[in-house]
């Protein structure tokens, strides 16, 4: 369903590009860590934070024992892109599969008209042949979904599911 006439949905294409950029940055950090390990050169852990964050976010990207729908995969990828870029992904205390379920359940509990419209738009972008080529509409919909990340972060803070700061990578 994410393919239509041989073309990826613009929603999938946008997220694919965002995740590709993240993995490019991660690979650059991995190269720095490998070089440091091979040469015994000092490397400040904060200079390669993505390398350390990846130990958590890669598990979130592929949660154990969970089979996600296309829509849930889009929602999860949008969450990950936003929290990785904002460097907040590792502040979540929950195990990856718990975090994924909590995020999806949080979104499904939103009954406001704006969220219901976003759900409808996402479905149209994924499955409607008329909406397949509308990259601007896709980007706007993804940005609206990403807007819920801040509310989710606050929701988790109120329930003591957030570390006050990022992990201390100096003692890794």
mmCIF file of C-alpha atoms in Angstrom:
data_model
loop_
_atom_site.group_PDB
_atom_site.id
_atom_site.type_symbol
_atom_site.label_atom_id
_atom_site.label_comp_id
_atom_site.label_asym_id
_atom_site.label_seq_id
_atom_site.Cartn_x
_atom_site.Cartn_y
_atom_site.Cartn_z
ATOM 1 C CA UNK A 1 0.000 0.000 0.000
ATOM 2 C CA UNK A 2 2.930 2.401 0.463
ATOM 3 C CA UNK A 3 3.740 1.977 -3.204
ATOM 4 C CA UNK A 4 1.477 3.343 -5.868
ATOM 5 C CA UNK A 5 2.303 3.008 -9.559
ATOM 6 C CA UNK A 6 5.929 2.341 -8.661
ATOM 7 C CA UNK A 7 6.385 5.536 -6.625
ATOM 8 C CA UNK A 8 6.853 5.833 -2.890
ATOM 9 C CA UNK A 9 4.328 7.896 -1.037
ATOM 10 C CA UNK A 10 5.726 11.400 -0.404
ATOM 11 C CA UNK A 11 5.342 10.749 3.340
ATOM 12 C CA UNK A 12 7.597 7.710 3.090
ATOM 13 C CA UNK A 13 10.042 9.537 0.812
ATOM 14 C CA UNK A 14 10.387 12.460 3.253
ATOM 15 C CA UNK A 15 10.958 10.179 6.243
ATOM 16 C CA UNK A 16 13.361 8.036 4.238
ATOM 17 C CA UNK A 17 15.454 11.151 3.497
ATOM 18 C CA UNK A 18 15.354 12.294 7.134
ATOM 19 C CA UNK A 19 16.399 8.870 8.427
ATOM 20 C CA UNK A 20 19.097 8.626 5.769
ATOM 21 C CA UNK A 21 20.558 11.930 7.016
ATOM 22 C CA UNK A 22 20.493 10.618 10.586
ATOM 23 C CA UNK A 23 22.273 7.406 9.580
ATOM 24 C CA UNK A 24 24.882 9.408 7.650
ATOM 25 C CA UNK A 25 25.616 11.401 10.807
ATOM 26 C CA UNK A 26 25.674 8.184 12.839
ATOM 27 C CA UNK A 27 28.156 6.612 10.429
ATOM 28 C CA UNK A 28 30.407 9.680 10.713
ATOM 29 C CA UNK A 29 30.384 9.268 14.512
ATOM 30 C CA UNK A 30 31.135 5.546 14.177
ATOM 31 C CA UNK A 31 34.176 6.366 12.030
ATOM 32 C CA UNK A 32 35.427 8.800 14.688
ATOM 33 C CA UNK A 33 34.982 6.177 17.420
ATOM 34 C CA UNK A 34 36.752 3.512 15.351
ATOM 35 C CA UNK A 35 39.638 5.883 14.656
ATOM 36 C CA UNK A 36 39.887 6.802 18.324
ATOM 37 C CA UNK A 37 39.849 3.141 19.360
ATOM 38 C CA UNK A 38 42.496 2.212 16.792
ATOM 39 C CA UNK A 39 44.827 5.107 17.576
ATOM 40 C CA UNK A 40 44.057 5.380 21.315
ATOM 41 C CA UNK A 41 43.408 9.077 20.700
ATOM 42 C CA UNK A 42 41.153 10.895 23.167
ATOM 43 C CA UNK A 43 37.625 11.437 21.907
ATOM 44 C CA UNK A 44 35.154 13.528 23.848
ATOM 45 C CA UNK A 45 31.949 11.458 24.088
ATOM 46 C CA UNK A 46 29.834 14.541 23.443
ATOM 47 C CA UNK A 47 31.526 14.906 20.044
ATOM 48 C CA UNK A 48 29.972 11.567 19.086
ATOM 49 C CA UNK A 49 26.718 11.701 21.059
ATOM 50 C CA UNK A 50 24.792 10.151 18.177
ATOM 51 C CA UNK A 51 26.964 7.044 18.397
ATOM 52 C CA UNK A 52 25.953 6.645 22.048
ATOM 53 C CA UNK A 53 22.309 7.648 21.497
ATOM 54 C CA UNK A 54 22.053 5.032 18.737
ATOM 55 C CA UNK A 55 22.349 2.228 21.255
ATOM 56 C CA UNK A 56 18.862 3.226 22.389
ATOM 57 C CA UNK A 57 17.193 4.678 19.314
ATOM 58 C CA UNK A 58 18.052 1.742 17.066
ATOM 59 C CA UNK A 59 16.089 -0.463 19.454
ATOM 60 C CA UNK A 60 13.181 1.993 19.312
ATOM 61 C CA UNK A 61 13.305 1.917 15.516
ATOM 62 C CA UNK A 62 12.925 -1.865 15.583
ATOM 63 C CA UNK A 63 10.917 -2.695 18.732
ATOM 64 C CA UNK A 64 11.039 -6.321 19.873
ATOM 65 C CA UNK A 65 7.944 -8.371 19.254
ATOM 66 C CA UNK A 66 5.957 -5.560 17.666
ATOM 67 C CA UNK A 67 4.356 -5.654 14.249
ATOM 68 C CA UNK A 68 3.382 -2.116 13.304
ATOM 69 C CA UNK A 69 0.910 -0.992 10.673
ATOM 70 C CA UNK A 70 2.055 1.373 7.931
ATOM 71 C CA UNK A 71 0.487 4.291 9.775
ATOM 72 C CA UNK A 72 2.140 3.318 13.080
ATOM 73 C CA UNK A 73 5.486 3.014 11.324
ATOM 74 C CA UNK A 74 5.092 6.549 9.951
ATOM 75 C CA UNK A 75 4.122 7.851 13.397
ATOM 76 C CA UNK A 76 7.111 6.127 14.999
ATOM 77 C CA UNK A 77 9.552 7.331 12.348
ATOM 78 C CA UNK A 78 8.266 10.895 12.734
ATOM 79 C CA UNK A 79 8.743 10.654 16.505
ATOM 80 C CA UNK A 80 12.268 9.303 16.103
ATOM 81 C CA UNK A 81 13.346 11.920 13.578
ATOM 82 C CA UNK A 82 12.142 14.722 15.845
ATOM 83 C CA UNK A 83 13.600 13.358 19.101
ATOM 84 C CA UNK A 84 16.927 12.386 17.513
ATOM 85 C CA UNK A 85 17.311 15.810 15.900
ATOM 86 C CA UNK A 86 16.355 17.526 19.162
ATOM 87 C CA UNK A 87 18.766 15.221 21.042
ATOM 88 C CA UNK A 88 16.070 14.155 23.496
ATOM 89 C CA UNK A 89 15.607 10.499 22.510
ATOM 90 C CA UNK A 90 17.852 9.181 25.289
ATOM 91 C CA UNK A 91 16.034 11.102 27.981
ATOM 92 C CA UNK A 92 13.189 8.585 27.891
ATOM 93 C CA UNK A 93 13.430 6.054 30.723
ATOM 94 C CA UNK A 94 11.272 3.308 29.243
ATOM 95 C CA UNK A 95 12.454 0.240 27.391
ATOM 96 C CA UNK A 96 12.192 0.773 23.620
ATOM 97 C CA UNK A 97 9.091 -1.379 23.094
ATOM 98 C CA UNK A 98 7.336 0.321 26.040
ATOM 99 C CA UNK A 99 8.191 3.755 24.641
ATOM 100 C CA UNK A 100 6.820 2.834 21.221
ATOM 101 C CA UNK A 101 3.544 1.576 22.672
ATOM 102 C CA UNK A 102 3.285 4.625 24.959
ATOM 103 C CA UNK A 103 3.812 7.021 21.993
ATOM 104 C CA UNK A 104 1.259 5.257 19.813
ATOM 105 C CA UNK A 105 -1.272 5.001 22.637
ATOM 106 C CA UNK A 106 -0.738 8.689 23.443
ATOM 107 C CA UNK A 107 -1.541 9.644 19.854
ATOM 108 C CA UNK A 108 -4.569 7.357 19.693
ATOM 109 C CA UNK A 109 -5.918 8.941 22.875
ATOM 110 C CA UNK A 110 -5.970 12.373 21.216
ATOM 111 C CA UNK A 111 -9.594 13.065 20.402
ATOM 112 C CA UNK A 112 -9.276 16.659 19.375
ATOM 113 C CA UNK A 113 -10.451 17.604 15.902
ATOM 114 C CA UNK A 114 -6.937 18.542 14.794
ATOM 115 C CA UNK A 115 -5.593 15.060 15.537
ATOM 116 C CA UNK A 116 -8.524 13.349 13.821
ATOM 117 C CA UNK A 117 -7.848 15.467 10.721
ATOM 118 C CA UNK A 118 -4.157 14.499 10.812
ATOM 119 C CA UNK A 119 -5.063 10.801 10.986
ATOM 120 C CA UNK A 120 -7.348 11.213 7.977
ATOM 121 C CA UNK A 121 -4.677 13.153 6.026
ATOM 122 C CA UNK A 122 -2.061 10.494 6.759
ATOM 123 C CA UNK A 123 -4.368 7.767 5.465
ATOM 124 C CA UNK A 124 -5.057 9.753 2.313
ATOM 125 C CA UNK A 125 -1.362 10.372 1.727
ATOM 126 C CA UNK A 126 -0.548 6.690 2.106
ATOM 127 C CA UNK A 127 -3.409 5.130 0.189
ATOM 128 C CA UNK A 128 -5.084 7.651 -2.122
ATOM 129 C CA UNK A 129 -3.711 7.879 -5.641
ATOM 130 C CA UNK A 130 -4.759 11.552 -5.843
ATOM 131 C CA UNK A 131 -2.688 12.483 -2.778
ATOM 132 C CA UNK A 132 0.329 10.339 -3.643
ATOM 133 C CA UNK A 133 2.297 13.101 -5.367
ATOM 134 C CA UNK A 134 1.539 15.928 -2.963
ATOM 135 C CA UNK A 135 4.920 16.417 -1.257
ATOM 136 C CA UNK A 136 3.960 19.769 0.299
ATOM 137 C CA UNK A 137 0.841 18.278 1.896
ATOM 138 C CA UNK A 138 2.939 15.323 3.125
ATOM 139 C CA UNK A 139 5.526 17.618 4.714
ATOM 140 C CA UNK A 140 2.808 19.656 6.435
ATOM 141 C CA UNK A 141 1.139 16.513 7.789
ATOM 142 C CA UNK A 142 4.439 15.146 9.121
ATOM 143 C CA UNK A 143 5.159 18.484 10.786
ATOM 144 C CA UNK A 144 1.748 18.391 12.474
ATOM 145 C CA UNK A 145 2.462 14.874 13.752
ATOM 146 C CA UNK A 146 5.888 15.993 14.974
ATOM 147 C CA UNK A 147 4.160 18.798 16.848
ATOM 148 C CA UNK A 148 2.718 16.170 19.177
ATOM 149 C CA UNK A 149 6.222 15.109 20.271
ATOM 150 C CA UNK A 150 6.539 18.084 22.630
ATOM 151 C CA UNK A 151 3.167 17.298 24.208
ATOM 152 C CA UNK A 152 4.226 13.659 24.552
ATOM 153 C CA UNK A 153 7.516 14.699 26.184
ATOM 154 C CA UNK A 154 5.559 16.766 28.721
ATOM 155 C CA UNK A 155 3.137 13.855 29.227
ATOM 156 C CA UNK A 156 6.112 11.597 30.014
ATOM 157 C CA UNK A 157 7.704 14.198 32.298
ATOM 158 C CA UNK A 158 4.515 14.375 34.357
ATOM 159 C CA UNK A 159 4.655 10.594 34.770
ATOM 160 C CA UNK A 160 8.374 10.483 35.697
ATOM 161 C CA UNK A 161 9.310 8.729 32.450
ATOM 162 C CA UNK A 162 11.979 11.280 31.479
ATOM 163 C CA UNK A 163 15.545 11.632 32.741
ATOM 164 C CA UNK A 164 16.254 15.213 33.747
ATOM 165 C CA UNK A 165 19.311 15.277 31.496
ATOM 166 C CA UNK A 166 20.882 13.171 28.800
ATOM 167 C CA UNK A 167 22.957 10.208 29.957
ATOM 168 C CA UNK A 168 26.512 10.938 31.053
ATOM 169 C CA UNK A 169 28.549 9.654 28.124
ATOM 170 C CA UNK A 170 31.849 10.386 29.899
ATOM 171 C CA UNK A 171 31.470 7.166 31.851
ATOM 172 C CA UNK A 172 30.560 4.886 28.991
#
